[in-house]
Coordinates of C-alpha atoms and ligand atoms in Angstrom, one line a residue:
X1 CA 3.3 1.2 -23.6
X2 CA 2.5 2.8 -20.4
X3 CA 0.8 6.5 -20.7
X4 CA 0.6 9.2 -18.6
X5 CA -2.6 11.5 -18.4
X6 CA -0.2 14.8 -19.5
X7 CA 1.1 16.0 -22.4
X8 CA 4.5 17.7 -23.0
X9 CA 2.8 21.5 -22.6
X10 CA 1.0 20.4 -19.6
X11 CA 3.7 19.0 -18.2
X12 CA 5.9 22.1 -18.4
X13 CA 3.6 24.4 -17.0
X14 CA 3.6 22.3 -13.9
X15 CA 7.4 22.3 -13.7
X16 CA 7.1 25.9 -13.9
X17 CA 4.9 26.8 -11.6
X18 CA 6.2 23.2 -8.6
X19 CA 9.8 23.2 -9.7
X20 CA 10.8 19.5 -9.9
X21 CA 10.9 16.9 -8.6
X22 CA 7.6 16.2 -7.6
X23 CA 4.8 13.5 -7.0
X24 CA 1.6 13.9 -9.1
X25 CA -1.6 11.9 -8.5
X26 CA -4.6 11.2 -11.2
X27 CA -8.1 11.9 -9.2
X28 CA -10.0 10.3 -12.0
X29 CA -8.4 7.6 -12.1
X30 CA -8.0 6.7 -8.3
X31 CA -11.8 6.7 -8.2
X32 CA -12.5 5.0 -11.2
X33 CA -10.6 1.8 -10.4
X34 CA -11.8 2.3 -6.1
X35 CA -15.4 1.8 -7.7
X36 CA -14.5 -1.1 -10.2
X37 CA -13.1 -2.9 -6.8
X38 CA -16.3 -2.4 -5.1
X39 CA -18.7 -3.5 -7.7
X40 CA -16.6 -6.5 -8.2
X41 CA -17.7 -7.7 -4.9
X42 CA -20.3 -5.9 -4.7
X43 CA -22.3 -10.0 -4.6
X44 CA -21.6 -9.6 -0.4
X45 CA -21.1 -7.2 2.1
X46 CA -17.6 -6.1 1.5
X47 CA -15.3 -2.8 2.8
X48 CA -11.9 -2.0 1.3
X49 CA -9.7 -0.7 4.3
X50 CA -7.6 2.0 2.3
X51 CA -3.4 0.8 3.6
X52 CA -3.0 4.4 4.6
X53 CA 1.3 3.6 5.0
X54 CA 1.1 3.1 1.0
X55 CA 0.0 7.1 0.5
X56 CA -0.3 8.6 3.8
X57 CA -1.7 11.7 2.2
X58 CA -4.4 13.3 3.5
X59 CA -6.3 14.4 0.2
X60 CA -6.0 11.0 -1.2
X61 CA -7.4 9.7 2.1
X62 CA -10.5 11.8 1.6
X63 CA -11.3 10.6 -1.7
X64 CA -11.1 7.0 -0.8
X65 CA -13.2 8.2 2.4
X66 CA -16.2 9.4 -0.3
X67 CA -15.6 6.3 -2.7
X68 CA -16.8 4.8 0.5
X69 CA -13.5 3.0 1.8
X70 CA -12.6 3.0 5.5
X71 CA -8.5 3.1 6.8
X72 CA -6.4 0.6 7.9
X73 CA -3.7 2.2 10.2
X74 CA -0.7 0.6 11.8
X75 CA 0.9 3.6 14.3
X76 CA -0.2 6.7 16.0
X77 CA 0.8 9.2 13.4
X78 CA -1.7 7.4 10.8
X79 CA -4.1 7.1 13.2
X80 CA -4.5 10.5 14.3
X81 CA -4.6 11.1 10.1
X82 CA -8.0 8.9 10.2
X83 CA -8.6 11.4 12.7
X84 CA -8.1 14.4 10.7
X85 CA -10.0 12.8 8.1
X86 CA -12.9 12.2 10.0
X87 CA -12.5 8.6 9.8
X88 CA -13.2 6.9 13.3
X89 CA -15.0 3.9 14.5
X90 CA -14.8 0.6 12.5
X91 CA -14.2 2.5 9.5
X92 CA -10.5 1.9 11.3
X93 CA -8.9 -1.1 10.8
X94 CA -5.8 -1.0 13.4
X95 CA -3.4 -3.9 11.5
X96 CA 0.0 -3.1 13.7
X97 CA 2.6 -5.3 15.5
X98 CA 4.5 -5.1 18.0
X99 CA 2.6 -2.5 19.0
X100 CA 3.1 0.4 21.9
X101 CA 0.6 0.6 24.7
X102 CA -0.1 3.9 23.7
X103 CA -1.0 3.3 20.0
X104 CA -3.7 0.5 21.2
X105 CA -5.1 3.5 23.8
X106 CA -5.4 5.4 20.9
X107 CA -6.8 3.3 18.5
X108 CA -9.3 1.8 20.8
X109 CA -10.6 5.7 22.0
X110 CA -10.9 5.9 18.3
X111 CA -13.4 2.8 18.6
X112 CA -11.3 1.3 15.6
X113 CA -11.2 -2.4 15.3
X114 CA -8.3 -3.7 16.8
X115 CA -6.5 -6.6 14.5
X116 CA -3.8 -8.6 17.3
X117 CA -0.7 -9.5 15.3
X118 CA 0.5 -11.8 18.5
X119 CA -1.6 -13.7 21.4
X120 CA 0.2 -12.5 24.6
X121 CA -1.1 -9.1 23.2
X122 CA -4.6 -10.4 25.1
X123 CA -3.5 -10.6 28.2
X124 CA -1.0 -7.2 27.6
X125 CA -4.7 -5.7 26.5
X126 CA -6.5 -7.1 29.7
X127 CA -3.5 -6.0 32.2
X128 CA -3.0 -2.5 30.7
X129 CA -6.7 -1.6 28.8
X130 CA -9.3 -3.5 28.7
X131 CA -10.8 -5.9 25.7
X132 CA -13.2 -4.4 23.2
X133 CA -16.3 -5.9 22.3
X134 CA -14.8 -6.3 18.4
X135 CA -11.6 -8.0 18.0
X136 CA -9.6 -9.5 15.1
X137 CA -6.8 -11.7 15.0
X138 CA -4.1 -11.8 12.4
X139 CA -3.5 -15.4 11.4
X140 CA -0.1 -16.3 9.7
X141 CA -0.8 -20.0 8.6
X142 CA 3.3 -20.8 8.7
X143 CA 4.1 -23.7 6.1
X144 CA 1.9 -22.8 3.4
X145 CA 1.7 -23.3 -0.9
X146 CA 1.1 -19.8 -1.3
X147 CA 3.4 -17.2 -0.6
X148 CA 6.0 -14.8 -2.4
X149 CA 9.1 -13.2 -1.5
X150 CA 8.1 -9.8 -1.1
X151 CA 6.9 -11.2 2.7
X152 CA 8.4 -14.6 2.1
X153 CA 7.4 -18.3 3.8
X154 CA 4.5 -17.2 6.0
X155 CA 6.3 -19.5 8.7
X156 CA 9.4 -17.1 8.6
X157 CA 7.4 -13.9 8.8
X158 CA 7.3 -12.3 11.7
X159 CA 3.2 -11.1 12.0
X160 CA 0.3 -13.0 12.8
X161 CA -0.9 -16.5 14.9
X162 CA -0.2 -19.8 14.5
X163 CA -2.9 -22.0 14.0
X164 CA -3.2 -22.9 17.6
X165 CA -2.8 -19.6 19.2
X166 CA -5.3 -18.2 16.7
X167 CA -8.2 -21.4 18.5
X168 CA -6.8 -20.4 21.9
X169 CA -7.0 -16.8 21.0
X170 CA -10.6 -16.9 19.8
X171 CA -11.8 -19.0 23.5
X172 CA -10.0 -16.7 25.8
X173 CA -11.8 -13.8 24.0
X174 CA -14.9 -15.4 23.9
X175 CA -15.0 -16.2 27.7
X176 CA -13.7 -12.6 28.0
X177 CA -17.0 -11.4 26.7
X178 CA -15.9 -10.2 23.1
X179 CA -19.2 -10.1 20.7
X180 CA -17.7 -9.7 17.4
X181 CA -15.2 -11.8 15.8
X182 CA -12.6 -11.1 12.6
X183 CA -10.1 -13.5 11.3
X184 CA -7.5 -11.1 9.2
X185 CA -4.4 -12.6 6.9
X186 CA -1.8 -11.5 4.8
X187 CA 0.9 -13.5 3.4
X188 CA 1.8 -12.4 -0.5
X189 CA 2.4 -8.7 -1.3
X190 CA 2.2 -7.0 -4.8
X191 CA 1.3 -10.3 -6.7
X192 CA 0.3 -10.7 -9.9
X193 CA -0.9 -14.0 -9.8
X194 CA -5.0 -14.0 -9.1
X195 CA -4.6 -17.5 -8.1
X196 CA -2.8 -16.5 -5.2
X197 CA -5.8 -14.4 -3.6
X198 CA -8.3 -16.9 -5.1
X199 CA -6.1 -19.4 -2.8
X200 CA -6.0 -17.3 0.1
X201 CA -9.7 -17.2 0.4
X202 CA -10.0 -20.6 0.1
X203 CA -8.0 -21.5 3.2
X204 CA -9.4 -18.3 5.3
X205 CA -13.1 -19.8 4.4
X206 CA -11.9 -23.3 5.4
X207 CA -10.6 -21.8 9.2
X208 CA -13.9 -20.1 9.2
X209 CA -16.0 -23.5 9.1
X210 CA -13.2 -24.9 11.3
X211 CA -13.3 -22.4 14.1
X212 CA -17.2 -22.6 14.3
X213 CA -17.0 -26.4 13.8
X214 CA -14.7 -26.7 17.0
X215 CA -15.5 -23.6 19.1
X216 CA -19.4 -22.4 18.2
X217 CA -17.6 -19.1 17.5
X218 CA -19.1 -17.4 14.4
X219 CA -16.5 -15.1 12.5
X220 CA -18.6 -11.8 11.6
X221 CA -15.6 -10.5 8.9
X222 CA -12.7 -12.2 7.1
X223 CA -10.3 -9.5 6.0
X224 CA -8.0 -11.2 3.3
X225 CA -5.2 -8.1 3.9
X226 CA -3.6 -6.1 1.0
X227 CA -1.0 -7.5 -1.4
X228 CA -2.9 -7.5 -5.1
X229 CA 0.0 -6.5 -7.4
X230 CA 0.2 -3.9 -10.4
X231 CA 1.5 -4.3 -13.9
X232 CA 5.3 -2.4 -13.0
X233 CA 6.7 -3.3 -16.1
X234 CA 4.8 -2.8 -19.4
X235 CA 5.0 -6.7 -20.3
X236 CA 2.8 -7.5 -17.3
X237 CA -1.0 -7.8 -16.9
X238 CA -2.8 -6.2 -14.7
X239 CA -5.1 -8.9 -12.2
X240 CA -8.1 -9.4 -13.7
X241 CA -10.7 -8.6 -10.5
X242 CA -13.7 -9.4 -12.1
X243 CA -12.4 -13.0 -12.3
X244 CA -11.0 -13.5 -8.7
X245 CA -13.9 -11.9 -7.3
X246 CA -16.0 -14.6 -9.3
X247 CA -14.1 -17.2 -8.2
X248 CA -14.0 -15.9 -3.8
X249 CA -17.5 -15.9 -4.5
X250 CA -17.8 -19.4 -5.9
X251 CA -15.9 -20.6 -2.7
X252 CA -18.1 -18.7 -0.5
X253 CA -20.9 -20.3 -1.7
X254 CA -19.5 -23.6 -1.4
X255 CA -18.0 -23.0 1.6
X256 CA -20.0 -21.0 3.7
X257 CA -23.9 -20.8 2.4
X258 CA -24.1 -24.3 1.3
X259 CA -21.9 -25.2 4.6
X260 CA -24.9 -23.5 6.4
X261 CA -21.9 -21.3 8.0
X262 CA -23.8 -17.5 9.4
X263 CA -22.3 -15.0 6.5
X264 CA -19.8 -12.9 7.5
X265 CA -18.7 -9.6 5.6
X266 CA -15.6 -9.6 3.6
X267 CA -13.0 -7.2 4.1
X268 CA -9.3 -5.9 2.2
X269 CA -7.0 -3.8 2.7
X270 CA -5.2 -2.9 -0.4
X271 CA -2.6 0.0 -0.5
X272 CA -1.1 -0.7 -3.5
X273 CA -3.3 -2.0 -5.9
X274 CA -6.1 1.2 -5.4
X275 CA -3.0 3.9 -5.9
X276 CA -0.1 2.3 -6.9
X277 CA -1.1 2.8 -11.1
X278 CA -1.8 6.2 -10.3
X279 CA 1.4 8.2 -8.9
X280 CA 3.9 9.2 -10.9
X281 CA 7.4 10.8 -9.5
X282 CA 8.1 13.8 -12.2
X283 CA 12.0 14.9 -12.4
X284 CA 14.4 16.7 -14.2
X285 CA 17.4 15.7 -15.7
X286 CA 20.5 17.8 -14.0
X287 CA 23.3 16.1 -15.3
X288 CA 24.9 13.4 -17.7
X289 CA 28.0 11.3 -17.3
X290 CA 30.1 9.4 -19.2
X291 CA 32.4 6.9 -18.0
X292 CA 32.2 3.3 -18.3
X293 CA 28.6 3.6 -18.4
X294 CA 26.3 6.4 -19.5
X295 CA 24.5 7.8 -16.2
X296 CA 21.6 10.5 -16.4
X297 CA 21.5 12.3 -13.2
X298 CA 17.8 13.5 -11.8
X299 CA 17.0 16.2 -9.6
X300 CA 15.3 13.3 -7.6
X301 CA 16.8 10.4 -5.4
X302 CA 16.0 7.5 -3.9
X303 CA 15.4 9.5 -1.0
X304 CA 12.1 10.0 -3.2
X305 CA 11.6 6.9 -4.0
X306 CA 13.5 3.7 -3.0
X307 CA 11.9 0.8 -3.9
X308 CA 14.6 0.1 -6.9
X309 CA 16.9 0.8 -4.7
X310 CA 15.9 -1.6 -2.1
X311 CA 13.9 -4.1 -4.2
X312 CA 15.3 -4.0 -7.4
X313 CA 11.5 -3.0 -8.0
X314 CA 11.0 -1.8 -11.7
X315 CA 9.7 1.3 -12.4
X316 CA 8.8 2.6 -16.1
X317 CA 10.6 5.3 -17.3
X318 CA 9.6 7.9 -20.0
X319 CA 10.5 11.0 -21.2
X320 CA 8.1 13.3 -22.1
X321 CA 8.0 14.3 -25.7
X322 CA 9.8 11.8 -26.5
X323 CA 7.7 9.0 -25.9
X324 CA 7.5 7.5 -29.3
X325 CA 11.3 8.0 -30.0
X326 CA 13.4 4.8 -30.0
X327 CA 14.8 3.4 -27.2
X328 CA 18.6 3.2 -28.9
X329 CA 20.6 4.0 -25.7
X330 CA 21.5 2.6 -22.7
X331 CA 21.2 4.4 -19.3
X332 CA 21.9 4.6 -16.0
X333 CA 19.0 7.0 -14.3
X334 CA 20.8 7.6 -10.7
X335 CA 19.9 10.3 -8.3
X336 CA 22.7 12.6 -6.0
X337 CA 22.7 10.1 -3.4
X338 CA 26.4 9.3 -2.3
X339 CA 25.2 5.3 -2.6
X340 CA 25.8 3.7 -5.5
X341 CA 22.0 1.8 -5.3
X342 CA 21.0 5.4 -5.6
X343 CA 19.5 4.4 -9.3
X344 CA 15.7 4.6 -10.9
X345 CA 16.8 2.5 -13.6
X346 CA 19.8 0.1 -14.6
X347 CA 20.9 -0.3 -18.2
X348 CA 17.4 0.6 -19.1
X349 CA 16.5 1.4 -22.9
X350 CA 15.3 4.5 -23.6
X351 CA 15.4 7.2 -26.4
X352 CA 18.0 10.1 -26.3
X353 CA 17.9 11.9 -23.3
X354 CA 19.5 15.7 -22.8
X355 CA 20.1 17.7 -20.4
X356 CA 16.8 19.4 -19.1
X357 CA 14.6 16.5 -20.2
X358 CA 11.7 15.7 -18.0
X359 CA 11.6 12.5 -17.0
X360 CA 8.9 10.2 -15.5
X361 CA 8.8 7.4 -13.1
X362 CA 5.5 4.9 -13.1
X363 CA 3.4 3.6 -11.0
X364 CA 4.6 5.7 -7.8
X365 CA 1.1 6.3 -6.4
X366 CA 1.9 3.7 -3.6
X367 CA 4.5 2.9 -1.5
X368 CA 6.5 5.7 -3.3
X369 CA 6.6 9.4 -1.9
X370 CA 5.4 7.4 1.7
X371 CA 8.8 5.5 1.8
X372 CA 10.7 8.9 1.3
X373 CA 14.1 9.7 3.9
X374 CA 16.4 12.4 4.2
X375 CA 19.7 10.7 4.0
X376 CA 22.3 13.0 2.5
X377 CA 20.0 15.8 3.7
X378 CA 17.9 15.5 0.7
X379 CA 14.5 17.0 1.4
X380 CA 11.1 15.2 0.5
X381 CA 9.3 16.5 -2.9
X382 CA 5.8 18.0 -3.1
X383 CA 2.7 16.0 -3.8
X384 CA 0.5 17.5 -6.4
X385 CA -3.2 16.0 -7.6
X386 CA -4.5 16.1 -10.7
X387 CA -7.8 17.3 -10.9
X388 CA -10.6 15.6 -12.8
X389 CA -11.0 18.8 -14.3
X390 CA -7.5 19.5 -15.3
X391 CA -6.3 21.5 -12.9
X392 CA -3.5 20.7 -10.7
X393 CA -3.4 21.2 -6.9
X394 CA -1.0 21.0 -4.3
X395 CA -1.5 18.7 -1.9
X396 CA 2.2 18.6 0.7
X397 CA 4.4 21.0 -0.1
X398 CA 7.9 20.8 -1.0
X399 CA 9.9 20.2 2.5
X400 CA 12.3 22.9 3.1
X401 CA 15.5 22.8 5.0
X402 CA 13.8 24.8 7.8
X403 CA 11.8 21.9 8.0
X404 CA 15.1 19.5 8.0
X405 CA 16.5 21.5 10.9
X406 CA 13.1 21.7 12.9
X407 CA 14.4 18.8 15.5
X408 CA 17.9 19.3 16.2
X409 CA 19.4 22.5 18.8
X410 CA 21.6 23.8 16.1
X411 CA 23.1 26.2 19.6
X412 CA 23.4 23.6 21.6
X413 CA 26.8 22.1 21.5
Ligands
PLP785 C1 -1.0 -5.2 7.4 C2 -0.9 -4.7 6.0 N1 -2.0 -4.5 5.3 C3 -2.0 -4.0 4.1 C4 -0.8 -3.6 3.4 C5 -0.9 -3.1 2.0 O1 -0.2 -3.9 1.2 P1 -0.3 -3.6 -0.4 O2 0.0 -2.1 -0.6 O3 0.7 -4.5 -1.0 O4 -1.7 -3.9 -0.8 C6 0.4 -3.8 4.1 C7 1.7 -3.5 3.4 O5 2.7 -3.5 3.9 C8 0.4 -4.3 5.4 O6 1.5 -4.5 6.1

């Protein structure tokens, strides 16, 4: 059964004071589990590079900041948050694609470490900037055992090298005078199976002895990406880190100290897996209808939050107070959206619910409020923390239709 760190009264006094819906985060338990990552590989020199897109929020930021992670960024608007959070230098991973000449000017006045998604972004870099001293490259090793279908066959994703441009990448750099070298990956997202990551490092070890095998080029970090997945439904175990980190470190040792390879620092970037658990999206039941199914209509929509909508992701549902109630009855949990994907939950089990219930969606902390649109007008909920005190604090306000209208010339016809 998944709990949430308020009670029924609690609860209510936040409606009262936020209105619904709303987003509200658990400090305590954000930094608990950002310090159970580093300690788990805390056997090498290793930096988690907080996935700013999965929580672009700046508060959130901050406490990942003093729990002593840095931010990986992929566009201007997230870099200039860095910025705002004091967070420059290599404490900035810059993981884009595709990327706009102005984004890699800003990232690079930044001094963040710039990771190329493509090789013709070298020469793009030489024509139009100039090449830092610290470069990574993004390798995407194409037909590959491991993989999942959030980002699919690494060979039909879109990001990254191939094997050969990633050798050609690292000598043209290298003659260009580059001092510091990062090989960077990603190729599963929001897996569950330890395996997978255990796998991952194997093969990213392997390229490491490879590339200094056949080029002299020593890799100074190996940043495995994001992608660690959280237990959505309550059936599901959460990835046991202790164990993979055991096992990467068994395969470094192999690999790379009895290889007599020069150590290199070990990087991540996890979005989901240091939030994710932590978020929940808090809403109020408007409405019921009953037709040829039962629908409970929220005061939220997937304008809120649309991975079910666009993943058929789970989310857990409860409702508060009535947590330990049976689930007897059959619901749809939709949202005002006029789309009928606009839906939390499909034929889900829960207990009776009434009008004015308080409802709450799981495991929203990533990925969630960040993902939010205004289709149909609707305007994006609040974000609130809760303190490891007890106290609640606002941390984006609710948006407000002044805010909708801010870019169009309403006048203007
Ligand atoms: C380059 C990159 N790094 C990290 C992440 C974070 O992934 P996750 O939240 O699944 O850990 C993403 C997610 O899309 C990504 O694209």
């Amino acid at each position: 059964m998944k709990i949430s760190p308020f009670n029924k009264e609690k609860i209510l006094e936040i409606t009262e004071k936020y209105g619904t819906p709303f987003y509200i985060y658990d400090e305590k338990a954000m930094r608990e589990n950002v310090r159970n990552l580093l300690s788990s590989f805390s056997w090498c020199e290793f930096k988690e590079y907080f996935a700013v897109k999965a929580t672009p929020t700046p508060y959130i930021l901050n406490i990942l900041k003093e729990e002593g992670c840095g931010l990986d960024c992929s566009s201007m608007a997230e870099l200039i948050l860095a910025e705002k959070c004091n967070v420059s230098g290599e404490s900035i991973m810059f993981s884009s694609n595709n990327t706009p000449l102005e984004e890699y000017k800003k990232a690079m006045n930044m001094g963040a470490i710039i990771n190329l998604d493509d090789i013709t972004h070298i020469d793009f870099l030489k024509k139009n900037l100039y090449i830092p001293s610290t470069m990574c490259l993004r390798y995407n090793p194409g037909h590959f055992a491991v993989w999942n279908n959030i980002i699919g066959e690494p060979g039909d994703a879109k990001f990254g090298f191939t094997k050969k441009q990633l050798f050609e990448g690292y000598k043209i750099l290298k003659d260009a005078g580059v001092k510091k070298f990062g090989l960077h990956t990603m190729i599963v997202s929001n897996e569950l199976d330890g395996r997978c990551f255990i796998e991952v490092a194997r093969m990213m070890f392997e390229l490491v002895v490879e590339i200094y095998k056949e080029l002299s080029l020593e890799i100074d970090f190996v940043n495995l990406g994001g992608g660690l997945g959280i237990a959505y439904r309550p059936e599901e175990k959460s990835l046991d880190l202790k164990d993979i980190s055991e096992h990467v470190k068994d395969l470094y040792e192999l690999l790379i100290i009895k290889g007599n390879i020069k150590p290199f620092k070990l990087f991540t970037e996890f979005g989901r897996f240091i939030t994710g658990p932590y978020g929940y999206l808090v809403s109020k039941v408007i409405h019921k209808k009953e037709i040829y199914k039962n629908y409970i209509g929220l005061d939220a929509t997937m304008a809120d939050l649309m991975r079910p909508a666009v993943y058929g992701a789970y989310h857990h549902i409860t409702v508060i107070g009535k947590e330990h109630k049976p689930a007897l009855y059959k619901y749809d949990i939709t949202g005002s959206l006029c789309e009928n994907n606009d839906k939390f939950a499909i034929d889900r089990l829960l207990p009776h619910i009434d009008t004015g219930d308080i409802i709450v969606i799981h495991d929203t902390g990533a990925h969630g409020h960040a993902m939010g649109f205004n289709y149909n007008g609707k305007l994006r909920s609040p974000e609130l923390m809760l303190k490891e005190d007890g106290s609640v604090r606002l941390i984006r306000r609710r948006e407000t239709l002044d805010d909708y209208f801010a870019t169009v010339n309403i006048s203007e016809q």
